[in-house]
XYZ file of C-alpha atoms in Angstrom:
248
model
C 12.993 107.571 127.930
C 10.318 109.672 129.936
C 7.347 107.902 131.178
C 4.728 107.783 128.233
C 7.443 107.861 125.466
C 6.133 104.757 124.061
C 7.059 105.213 120.197
C 9.821 102.718 120.225
C 10.283 99.324 121.830
C 13.299 96.933 121.850
C 14.227 95.675 118.274
C 12.958 98.893 116.728
C 9.136 97.696 116.751
C 6.384 100.159 117.192
C 3.831 99.289 119.732
C -0.047 99.123 118.822
C -0.162 102.450 120.689
C 1.598 104.123 117.653
C -0.712 102.656 115.408
C -4.012 103.899 117.179
C -2.140 107.211 117.325
C -2.095 106.949 113.743
C -5.481 105.818 113.209
C -6.729 108.932 115.348
C -5.035 111.337 113.362
C -7.065 110.345 110.731
C -10.300 109.435 112.293
C -12.838 111.360 114.129
C -14.772 114.591 113.413
C -13.672 117.902 112.313
C -12.119 119.635 109.524
C -8.767 118.842 109.314
C -9.143 115.532 109.942
C -11.551 115.594 106.770
C -8.850 117.280 105.155
C -6.084 114.912 106.002
C -8.274 111.677 104.703
C -8.890 113.404 101.600
C -5.029 113.747 101.244
C -4.826 110.286 101.981
C -7.174 108.832 99.547
C -5.682 110.741 96.634
C -2.379 109.801 97.426
C -3.433 106.027 97.241
C -5.141 106.776 94.085
C -2.425 108.265 92.461
C -0.038 105.586 93.679
C -2.483 102.745 92.162
C -2.742 105.032 88.928
C 1.079 105.028 88.765
C 1.586 101.387 89.365
C -1.020 100.207 86.791
C 0.291 102.029 84.010
C 3.867 101.142 84.958
C 2.637 97.266 84.469
C 0.699 98.023 81.170
C 4.476 99.360 79.785
C 6.157 96.586 81.105
C 3.857 94.173 79.520
C 3.781 95.960 76.356
C 7.696 96.400 76.295
C 7.965 92.371 77.525
C 5.920 91.629 74.166
C 7.702 90.952 71.001
C 6.025 93.343 68.307
C 4.577 91.221 65.394
C 5.480 92.839 61.755
C 2.523 94.233 60.353
C 1.617 94.389 56.647
C -1.284 96.591 55.061
C -3.506 95.067 53.038
C -7.274 95.801 51.380
C -10.282 94.159 52.876
C -14.116 94.770 52.467
C -15.723 97.341 54.145
C -19.074 95.661 53.519
C -20.241 92.670 51.700
C -19.542 92.696 48.364
C -21.167 90.959 45.497
C -19.447 89.407 42.038
C -19.110 92.526 39.565
C -18.949 95.273 42.187
C -16.735 98.139 41.287
C -13.779 98.455 43.393
C -14.475 101.914 45.307
C -12.945 103.424 48.598
C -16.817 103.270 49.935
C -16.476 99.512 49.660
C -12.737 98.679 50.257
C -9.883 100.116 52.794
C -6.680 99.703 53.760
C -5.981 97.977 57.257
C -3.216 96.614 59.241
C -2.581 92.956 59.466
C -0.207 90.481 61.031
C 2.309 89.613 58.180
C 2.069 85.985 59.061
C -1.825 86.021 58.532
C -2.199 87.785 55.055
C -3.161 85.813 52.468
C -0.591 85.051 49.210
C -1.551 87.420 46.496
C -3.203 90.160 48.752
C -3.935 93.365 47.510
C -1.884 95.818 49.736
C -2.806 99.416 47.447
C -6.319 100.216 47.434
C -5.320 102.826 44.546
C -4.148 99.666 42.050
C -7.467 98.206 41.878
C -9.818 101.203 41.852
C -12.604 101.158 39.597
C -12.328 97.396 38.794
C -15.172 94.813 38.828
C -15.017 91.814 41.348
C -14.599 88.463 40.404
C -16.050 86.754 43.593
C -18.233 87.912 46.701
C -16.195 89.233 49.577
C -17.388 89.329 53.189
C -16.849 92.274 55.270
C -13.578 92.428 56.585
C -12.362 89.779 54.015
C -8.902 90.301 52.245
C -8.859 91.060 48.813
C -6.139 88.881 46.794
C -5.382 89.827 42.913
C -7.275 86.773 41.534
C -10.531 88.132 42.764
C -10.430 91.183 40.917
C -10.816 91.528 37.252
C -8.736 94.052 34.818
C -11.663 94.660 32.815
C -13.681 93.349 30.080
C -11.732 92.872 26.702
C -13.323 95.967 25.186
C -11.907 98.510 27.928
C -10.463 100.962 26.465
C -11.864 100.355 22.998
C -14.299 102.513 21.095
C -18.017 102.241 21.722
C -18.865 101.360 17.922
C -16.501 97.848 17.903
C -17.290 94.407 19.092
C -15.206 91.278 20.059
C -15.314 88.536 17.769
C -13.369 84.755 18.286
C -11.552 83.773 14.944
C -10.564 80.276 14.489
C -7.421 79.537 13.195
C -6.419 76.107 12.044
C -2.515 76.544 12.109
C -1.109 77.060 15.629
C 1.938 78.104 14.379
C -0.097 81.511 13.303
C -0.927 81.675 16.638
C 2.394 81.859 17.866
C 3.592 84.768 16.388
C 0.868 87.195 17.722
C -0.035 88.265 21.175
C -2.744 90.715 22.832
C -2.097 94.368 21.424
C -0.750 93.290 17.821
C -2.887 94.153 14.486
C -3.350 91.726 11.921
C -5.085 91.294 8.638
C -7.144 88.088 8.014
C -7.260 86.225 4.840
C -10.003 83.963 3.294
C -10.288 81.720 0.048
C -11.162 84.940 -1.695
C -8.304 87.405 -0.364
C -8.486 90.023 2.448
C -11.260 89.870 4.776
C -10.308 92.423 7.314
C -7.555 94.769 7.672
C -5.292 95.810 10.687
C -7.974 94.318 13.365
C -6.770 94.508 16.889
C -5.872 91.217 18.796
C -7.642 91.508 22.397
C -6.514 87.783 23.547
C -4.574 84.567 22.139
C -5.926 81.026 22.892
C -3.287 79.765 25.297
C -1.454 76.205 24.060
C -0.440 73.536 26.416
C 2.483 71.210 26.043
C 1.666 67.264 26.250
C 3.548 64.447 25.630
C 2.896 64.193 21.562
C 3.314 67.788 21.397
C 1.708 71.419 21.563
C -2.086 71.424 21.567
C -4.584 74.282 22.174
C -6.699 74.266 25.312
C -10.151 73.319 24.213
C -12.479 70.547 23.239
C -12.942 68.235 20.288
C -10.605 65.331 20.953
C -10.603 61.996 23.403
C -7.764 64.207 25.281
C -9.946 67.099 25.836
C -8.086 69.242 23.459
C -8.625 70.504 20.486
C -5.826 69.232 17.884
C -6.773 71.304 14.807
C -5.874 74.646 16.382
C -7.153 77.547 18.591
C -8.168 80.828 17.778
C -7.952 84.723 18.878
C -10.462 87.289 19.988
C -10.160 90.254 17.694
C -12.065 93.745 17.529
C -13.686 95.017 14.795
C -16.432 96.645 13.505
C -20.139 95.403 13.123
C -19.537 95.247 9.206
C -16.151 93.511 9.129
C -17.318 91.115 12.283
C -20.091 90.001 9.509
C -17.587 89.168 6.792
C -15.455 87.193 9.090
C -18.263 85.251 10.283
C -19.231 84.949 6.300
C -16.292 82.902 5.356
C -16.860 79.140 5.382
C -15.195 76.059 6.761
C -13.537 73.550 4.208
C -14.755 70.655 3.752
C -13.526 68.927 6.681
C -15.118 71.608 8.923
C -11.864 73.427 9.509
C -11.811 77.211 9.455
C -10.176 78.718 6.015
C -8.992 81.973 7.843
C -5.056 82.723 7.783
C -3.666 85.195 10.146
C -1.122 88.253 8.655
C 0.713 90.086 11.105
C 0.775 93.578 10.573
C 2.362 97.127 11.809
C 0.140 98.475 14.453
C -1.607 101.174 12.524
C -5.439 100.820 12.169
C -6.821 100.932 8.665
C -10.211 100.994 7.347
C -11.703 97.552 6.826
């Protein structure tokens, strides 16, 4: 080995003189040394950026992705009765295990319908929180809804919303082919089927129930004019008809 050749040492270790020489290669004045320092800094920065990106990718790949579901949430606080619009609601992705039961997943399914409860910003919309619309939705503007009491629950069992019925009183027909909008729901107890309502010690009306029909003001007047019997029971009977609206 020539005298002054100090780049190697026993065991392959480089002496401190080599480190000082490398530092001198970068330190000091001169354009060449400035250029070398810039190259080294940029190289180190690139290495750090690549390392950080690789770390993020490794973490993302190692994490178990949670299944997601699309739900409809409120964009802003909404009050009862507000109409569902694209400006008030939007669809977002939620973790499937956090989605409430009966959540609405499609905004188009509720557009134009009123809310039945208030919603806070970001709160998910569920099916019970939006109404399907009023009873008279889609009916002519000159029709109104009226509740008709029926003494015999068996008469209610044969009709449902959307049917047309004739109503008869003690003196003959009172209304022809009126549209049934809703029917009182019955509930079965230990002593039989009764109609939900007030009027007995059990909290149920045992005398019967009723239904809501749509009719003109003159027909409604005739329905309300039918007197009850001596025991206070309605004297209206229901006859199911074909789905053909008639005048009367």
